[in-house]
CSV table of C-alpha atoms and ligand atoms in Angstrom, one decimal:
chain,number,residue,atom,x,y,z
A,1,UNK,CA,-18.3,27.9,-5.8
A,2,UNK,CA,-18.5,24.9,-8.2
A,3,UNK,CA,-16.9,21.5,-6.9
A,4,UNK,CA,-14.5,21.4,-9.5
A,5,UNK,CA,-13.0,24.9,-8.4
A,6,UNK,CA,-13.1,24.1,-5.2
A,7,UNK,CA,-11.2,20.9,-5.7
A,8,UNK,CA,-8.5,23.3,-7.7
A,9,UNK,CA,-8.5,25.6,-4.5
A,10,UNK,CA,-8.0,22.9,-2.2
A,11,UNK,CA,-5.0,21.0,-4.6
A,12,UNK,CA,-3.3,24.4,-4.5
A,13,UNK,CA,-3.5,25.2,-0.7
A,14,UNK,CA,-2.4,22.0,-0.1
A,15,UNK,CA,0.3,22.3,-2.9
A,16,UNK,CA,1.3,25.6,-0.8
A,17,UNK,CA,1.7,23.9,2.8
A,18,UNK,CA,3.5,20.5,1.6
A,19,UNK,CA,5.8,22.3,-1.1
A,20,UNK,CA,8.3,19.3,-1.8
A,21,UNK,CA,7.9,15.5,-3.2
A,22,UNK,CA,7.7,13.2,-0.5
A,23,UNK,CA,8.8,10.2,-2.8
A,24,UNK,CA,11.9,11.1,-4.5
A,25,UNK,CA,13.9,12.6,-1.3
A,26,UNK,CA,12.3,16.1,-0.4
A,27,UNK,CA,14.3,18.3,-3.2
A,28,UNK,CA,12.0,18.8,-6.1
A,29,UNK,CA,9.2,20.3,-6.2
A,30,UNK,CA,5.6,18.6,-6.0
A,31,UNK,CA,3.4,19.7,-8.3
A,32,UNK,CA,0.6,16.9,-7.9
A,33,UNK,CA,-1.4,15.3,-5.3
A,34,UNK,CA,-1.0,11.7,-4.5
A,35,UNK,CA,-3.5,9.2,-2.9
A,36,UNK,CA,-2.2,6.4,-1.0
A,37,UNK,CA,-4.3,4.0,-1.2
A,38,UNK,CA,-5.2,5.3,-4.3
A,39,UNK,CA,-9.1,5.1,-4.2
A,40,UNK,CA,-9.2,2.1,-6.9
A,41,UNK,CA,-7.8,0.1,-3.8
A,42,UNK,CA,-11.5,0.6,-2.4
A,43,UNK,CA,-14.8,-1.6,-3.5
A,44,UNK,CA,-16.4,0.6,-5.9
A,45,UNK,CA,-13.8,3.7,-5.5
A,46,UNK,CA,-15.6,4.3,-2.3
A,47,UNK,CA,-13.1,5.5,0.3
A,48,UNK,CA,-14.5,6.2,3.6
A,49,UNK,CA,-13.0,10.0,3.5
A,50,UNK,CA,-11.2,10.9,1.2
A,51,UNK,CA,-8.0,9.2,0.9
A,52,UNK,CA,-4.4,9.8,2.6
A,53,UNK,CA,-3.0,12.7,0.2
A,54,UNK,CA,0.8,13.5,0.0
A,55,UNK,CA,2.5,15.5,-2.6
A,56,UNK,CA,4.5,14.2,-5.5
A,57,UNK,CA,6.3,15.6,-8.5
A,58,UNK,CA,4.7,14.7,-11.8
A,59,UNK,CA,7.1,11.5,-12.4
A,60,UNK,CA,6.5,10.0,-9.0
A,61,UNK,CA,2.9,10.5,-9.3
A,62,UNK,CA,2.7,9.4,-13.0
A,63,UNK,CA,2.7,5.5,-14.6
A,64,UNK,CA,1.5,4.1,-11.5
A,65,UNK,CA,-1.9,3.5,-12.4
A,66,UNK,CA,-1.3,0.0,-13.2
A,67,UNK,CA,0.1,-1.1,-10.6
A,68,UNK,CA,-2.1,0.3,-8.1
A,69,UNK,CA,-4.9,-1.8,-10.1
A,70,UNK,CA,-2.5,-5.1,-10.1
A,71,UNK,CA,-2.7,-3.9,-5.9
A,72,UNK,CA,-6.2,-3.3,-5.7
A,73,UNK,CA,-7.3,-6.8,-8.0
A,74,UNK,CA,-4.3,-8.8,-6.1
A,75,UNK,CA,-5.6,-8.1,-2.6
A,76,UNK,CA,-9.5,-8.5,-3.7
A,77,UNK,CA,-9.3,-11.7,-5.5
A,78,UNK,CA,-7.3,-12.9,-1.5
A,79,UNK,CA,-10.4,-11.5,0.0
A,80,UNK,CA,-13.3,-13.6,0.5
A,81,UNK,CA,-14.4,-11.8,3.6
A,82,UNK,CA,-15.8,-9.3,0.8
A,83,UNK,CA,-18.6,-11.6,-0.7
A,84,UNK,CA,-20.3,-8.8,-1.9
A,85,UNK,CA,-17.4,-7.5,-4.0
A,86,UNK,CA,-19.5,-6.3,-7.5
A,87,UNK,CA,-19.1,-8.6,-10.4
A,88,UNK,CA,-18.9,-4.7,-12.1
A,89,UNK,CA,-16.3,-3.5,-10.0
A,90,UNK,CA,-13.7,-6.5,-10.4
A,91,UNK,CA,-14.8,-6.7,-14.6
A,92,UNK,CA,-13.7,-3.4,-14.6
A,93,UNK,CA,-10.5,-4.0,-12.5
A,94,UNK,CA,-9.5,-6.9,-14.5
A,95,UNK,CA,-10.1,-4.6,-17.6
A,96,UNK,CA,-7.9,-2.0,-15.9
A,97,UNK,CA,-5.3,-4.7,-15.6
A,98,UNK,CA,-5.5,-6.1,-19.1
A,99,UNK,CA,-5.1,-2.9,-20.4
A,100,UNK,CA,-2.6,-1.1,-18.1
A,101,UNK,CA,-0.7,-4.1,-16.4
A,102,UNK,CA,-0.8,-6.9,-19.3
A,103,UNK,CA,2.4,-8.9,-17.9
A,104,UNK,CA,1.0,-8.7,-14.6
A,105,UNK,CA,-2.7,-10.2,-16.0
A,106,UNK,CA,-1.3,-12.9,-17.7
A,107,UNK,CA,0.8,-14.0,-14.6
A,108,UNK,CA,-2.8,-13.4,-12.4
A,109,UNK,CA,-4.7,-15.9,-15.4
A,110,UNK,CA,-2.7,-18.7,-14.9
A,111,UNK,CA,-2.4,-18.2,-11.2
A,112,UNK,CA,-4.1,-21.0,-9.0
A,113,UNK,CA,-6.4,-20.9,-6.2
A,114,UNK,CA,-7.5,-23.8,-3.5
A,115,UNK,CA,-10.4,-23.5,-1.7
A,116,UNK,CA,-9.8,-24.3,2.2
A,117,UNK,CA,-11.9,-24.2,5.0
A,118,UNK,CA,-10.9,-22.3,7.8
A,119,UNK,CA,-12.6,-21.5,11.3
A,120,UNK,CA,-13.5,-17.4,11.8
A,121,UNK,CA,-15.1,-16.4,15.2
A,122,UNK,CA,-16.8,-20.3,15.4
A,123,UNK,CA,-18.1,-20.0,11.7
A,124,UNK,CA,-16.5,-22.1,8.9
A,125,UNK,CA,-15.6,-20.7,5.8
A,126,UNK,CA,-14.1,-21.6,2.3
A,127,UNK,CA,-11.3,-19.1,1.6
A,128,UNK,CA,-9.6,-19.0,-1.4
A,129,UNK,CA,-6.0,-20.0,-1.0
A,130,UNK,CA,-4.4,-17.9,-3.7
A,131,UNK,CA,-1.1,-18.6,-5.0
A,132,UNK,CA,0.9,-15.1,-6.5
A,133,UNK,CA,3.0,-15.4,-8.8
A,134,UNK,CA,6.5,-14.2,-7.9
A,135,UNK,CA,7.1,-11.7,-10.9
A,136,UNK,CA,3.9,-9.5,-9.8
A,137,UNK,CA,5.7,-9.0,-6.5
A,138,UNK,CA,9.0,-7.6,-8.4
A,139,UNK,CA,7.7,-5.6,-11.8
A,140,UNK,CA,4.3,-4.6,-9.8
A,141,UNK,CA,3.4,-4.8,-5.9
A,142,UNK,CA,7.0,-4.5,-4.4
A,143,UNK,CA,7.7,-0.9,-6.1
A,144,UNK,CA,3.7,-0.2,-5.4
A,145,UNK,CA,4.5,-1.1,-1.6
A,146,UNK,CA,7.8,0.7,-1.5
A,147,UNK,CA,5.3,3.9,-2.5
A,148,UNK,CA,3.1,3.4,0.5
A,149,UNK,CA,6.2,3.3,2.6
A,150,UNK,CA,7.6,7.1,1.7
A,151,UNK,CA,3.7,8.1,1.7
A,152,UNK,CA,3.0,6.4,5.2
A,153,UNK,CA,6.4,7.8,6.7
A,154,UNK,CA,5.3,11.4,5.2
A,155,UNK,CA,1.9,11.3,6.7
A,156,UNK,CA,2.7,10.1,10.3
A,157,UNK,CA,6.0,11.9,10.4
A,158,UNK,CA,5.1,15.2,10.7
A,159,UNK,CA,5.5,16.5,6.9
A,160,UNK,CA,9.5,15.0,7.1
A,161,UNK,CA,10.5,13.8,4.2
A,162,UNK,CA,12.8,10.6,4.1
A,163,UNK,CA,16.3,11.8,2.2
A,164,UNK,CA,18.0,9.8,-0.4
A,165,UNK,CA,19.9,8.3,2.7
A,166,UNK,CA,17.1,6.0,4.0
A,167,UNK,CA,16.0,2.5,2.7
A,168,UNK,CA,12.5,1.3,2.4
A,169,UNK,CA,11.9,-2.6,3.0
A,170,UNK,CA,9.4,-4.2,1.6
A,171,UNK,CA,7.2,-7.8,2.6
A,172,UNK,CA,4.4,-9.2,1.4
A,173,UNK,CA,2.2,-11.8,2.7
A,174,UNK,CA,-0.5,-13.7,1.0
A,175,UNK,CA,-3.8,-14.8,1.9
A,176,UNK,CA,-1.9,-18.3,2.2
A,177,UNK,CA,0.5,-17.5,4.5
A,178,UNK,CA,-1.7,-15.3,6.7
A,179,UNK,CA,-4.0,-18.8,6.7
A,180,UNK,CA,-0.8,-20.7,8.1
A,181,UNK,CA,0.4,-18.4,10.4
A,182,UNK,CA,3.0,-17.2,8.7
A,183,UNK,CA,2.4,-13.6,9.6
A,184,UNK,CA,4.9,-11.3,11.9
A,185,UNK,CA,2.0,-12.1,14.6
A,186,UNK,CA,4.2,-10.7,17.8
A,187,UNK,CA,5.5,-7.5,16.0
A,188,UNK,CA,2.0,-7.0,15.2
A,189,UNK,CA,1.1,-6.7,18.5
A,190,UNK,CA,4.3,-4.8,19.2
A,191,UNK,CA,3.4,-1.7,17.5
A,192,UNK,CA,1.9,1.4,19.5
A,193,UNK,CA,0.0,2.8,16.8
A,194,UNK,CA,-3.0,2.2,14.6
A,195,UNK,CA,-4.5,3.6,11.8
A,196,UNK,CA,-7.2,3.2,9.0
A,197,UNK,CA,-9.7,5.8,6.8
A,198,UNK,CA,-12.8,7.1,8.9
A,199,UNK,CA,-16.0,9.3,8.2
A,200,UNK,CA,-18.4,9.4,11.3
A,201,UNK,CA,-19.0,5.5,11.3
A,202,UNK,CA,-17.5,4.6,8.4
A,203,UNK,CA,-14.1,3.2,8.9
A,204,UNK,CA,-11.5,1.2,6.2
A,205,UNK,CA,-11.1,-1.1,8.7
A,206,UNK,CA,-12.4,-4.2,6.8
A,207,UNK,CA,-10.4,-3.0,3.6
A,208,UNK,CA,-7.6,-1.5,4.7
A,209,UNK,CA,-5.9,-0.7,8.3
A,210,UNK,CA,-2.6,-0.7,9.7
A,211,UNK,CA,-0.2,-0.8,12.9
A,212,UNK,CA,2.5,1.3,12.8
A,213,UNK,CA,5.4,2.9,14.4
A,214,UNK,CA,8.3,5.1,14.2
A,215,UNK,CA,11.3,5.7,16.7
A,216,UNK,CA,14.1,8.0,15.6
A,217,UNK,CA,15.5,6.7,12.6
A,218,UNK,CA,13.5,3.6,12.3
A,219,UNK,CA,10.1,2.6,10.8
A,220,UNK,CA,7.3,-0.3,10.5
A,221,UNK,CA,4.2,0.0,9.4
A,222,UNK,CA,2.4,-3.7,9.1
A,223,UNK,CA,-0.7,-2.8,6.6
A,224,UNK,CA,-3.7,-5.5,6.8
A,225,UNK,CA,-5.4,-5.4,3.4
A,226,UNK,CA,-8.9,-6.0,2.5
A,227,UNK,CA,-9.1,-8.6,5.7
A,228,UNK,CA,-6.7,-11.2,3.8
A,229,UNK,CA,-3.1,-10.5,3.0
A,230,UNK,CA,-0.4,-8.3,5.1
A,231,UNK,CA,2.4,-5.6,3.9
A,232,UNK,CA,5.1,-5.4,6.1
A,233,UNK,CA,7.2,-2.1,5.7
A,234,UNK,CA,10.5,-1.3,7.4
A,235,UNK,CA,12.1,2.3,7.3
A,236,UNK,CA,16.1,2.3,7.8
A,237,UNK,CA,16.9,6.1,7.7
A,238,UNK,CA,20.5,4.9,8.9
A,239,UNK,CA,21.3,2.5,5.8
A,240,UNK,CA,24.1,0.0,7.2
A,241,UNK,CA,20.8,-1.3,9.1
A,242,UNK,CA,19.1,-2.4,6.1
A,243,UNK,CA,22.3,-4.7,5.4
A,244,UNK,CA,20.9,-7.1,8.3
A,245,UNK,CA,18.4,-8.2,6.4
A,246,UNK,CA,20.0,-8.9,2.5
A,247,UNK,CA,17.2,-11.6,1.6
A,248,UNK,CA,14.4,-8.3,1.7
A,249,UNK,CA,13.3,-6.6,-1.2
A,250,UNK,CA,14.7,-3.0,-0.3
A,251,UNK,CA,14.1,-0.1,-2.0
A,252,UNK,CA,15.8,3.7,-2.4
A,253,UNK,CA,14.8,6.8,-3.9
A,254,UNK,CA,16.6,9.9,-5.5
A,255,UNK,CA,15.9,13.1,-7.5
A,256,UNK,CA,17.1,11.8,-10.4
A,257,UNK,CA,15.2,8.3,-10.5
A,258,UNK,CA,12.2,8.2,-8.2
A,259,UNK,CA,11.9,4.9,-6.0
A,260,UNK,CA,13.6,2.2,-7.3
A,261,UNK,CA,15.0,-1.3,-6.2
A,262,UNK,CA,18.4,-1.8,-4.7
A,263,UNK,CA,20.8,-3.9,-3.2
A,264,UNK,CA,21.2,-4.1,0.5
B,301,ZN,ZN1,9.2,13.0,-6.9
């Protein structure tokens, strides 16, 4: 059998064993495969295995290939761990962005960067301290984060799907903020579970990881991406527990409209 049929074969068994959307609240049908991380996240598209899949209906799967690019090209341009990130890979990237994200590029061109030293296992290094601009967080990396959420809770979950009921909370924190210690340091710690990408040796780790756990109706996953910035996630299924926290950016999702931003 070809590869290409044998992709087909494999889409439709899996297709056949997770039979609803796992994005817009487990009642319509998914008819498409969704990657999260989507493999653009990766330095050259190279994902250790193949990524997490999860199925989605056409409209939560579709449109999102922009912001996963703004994703990938915000959390690689925090990275400097990755000095041998290909000049091809982020050309191409930035393309991606230009063409599929252009609000999001112009915000990331006049963006600023400092260049600090900071102490890593007794070494010195310059990091670039990068400053994001606030509306790629709301028109790009919240909703983007908000995905990885319901995908996250789907995969560790046991194939339950989180109903219309739940809110997703969503944190970001830059490259800057992990620098000053900014970072949720002791929930970090707090959480059981860990999790990353592996074939035989080769693990994410170094690109993307994440502790996570979940206890009845209640979620966090803390994602650490390419070695620089931090996306905290919080999971209410029981939604008067989101309102303790008004000043996040919480998320909800229906049939009708896919994930989208609320108020708490
Ligand atoms: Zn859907």
């Amino acid at each position: 059998m070809g590869q290409a049929k044998r992709k087909i074969l494999s889409n439709k068994l899996f297709l056949e064993r997770h039979k609803y959307c796992c994005l817009c609240g487990g009642s319509v049908y998914a008819t498409t495969i969704e990657h999260a991380p989507p493999k653009v996240f990766f330095v050259n598209k190279e994902v250790p295995s193949a990524t997490h899949r999860v199925p989605a209906c056409e409209r939560c799967n579709s449109g999102s290939s922009g912001s996963d690019q703004v994703a990938a090209l915000s959390a690689l341009i925090q990275s400097t761990i990755h000095q041998d990130i290909p000049e091809t890979y982020m050309e191409k990237l930035v393309k991606g962005v230009q063409n599929n994200a252009p609000s999001a590029f112009a915000a990331i061109a006049e963006g600023s960067s400092t260049d600090v030293p900071i102490k890593v296992n007794g070494r010195v290094n310059m990091y670039a301290r990068v400053e994001i601009d606030n509306s790629i967080y709301t028109d790009w990396l919240n909703p983007w984060a908000a995905k990885q959420a319901y995908a996250l809770h789907y995969l560790h979950a046991e194939g339950k799907i989180l109903p219309d009921t739940a809110k997703v909370m969503v944190r970001w924190f830059t490259n800057a903020q992990v620098i000053d210690e900014e970072t949720p340091d002791d929930l970090l710690r707090s959480l059981r579970n860990y999790g990353e990408l592996r074939q035989g040796k080769k693990t994410s780790e170094l690109q993307y990881s994440y502790k996570w756990q979940l206890e009845g109706e209640v979620g966090c996953f803390v994602l650490m991406l390419h070695d620089a910035s931090m996306l905290l996630l919080g999971i209410f299924q029981d939604s008067e527990k989101a309102k303790a926290f008004p000043h996040w950016n919480i998320f909800s999702t229906n049939a009708r409209r896919g994930i989208h931003r609320v108020e708490s």
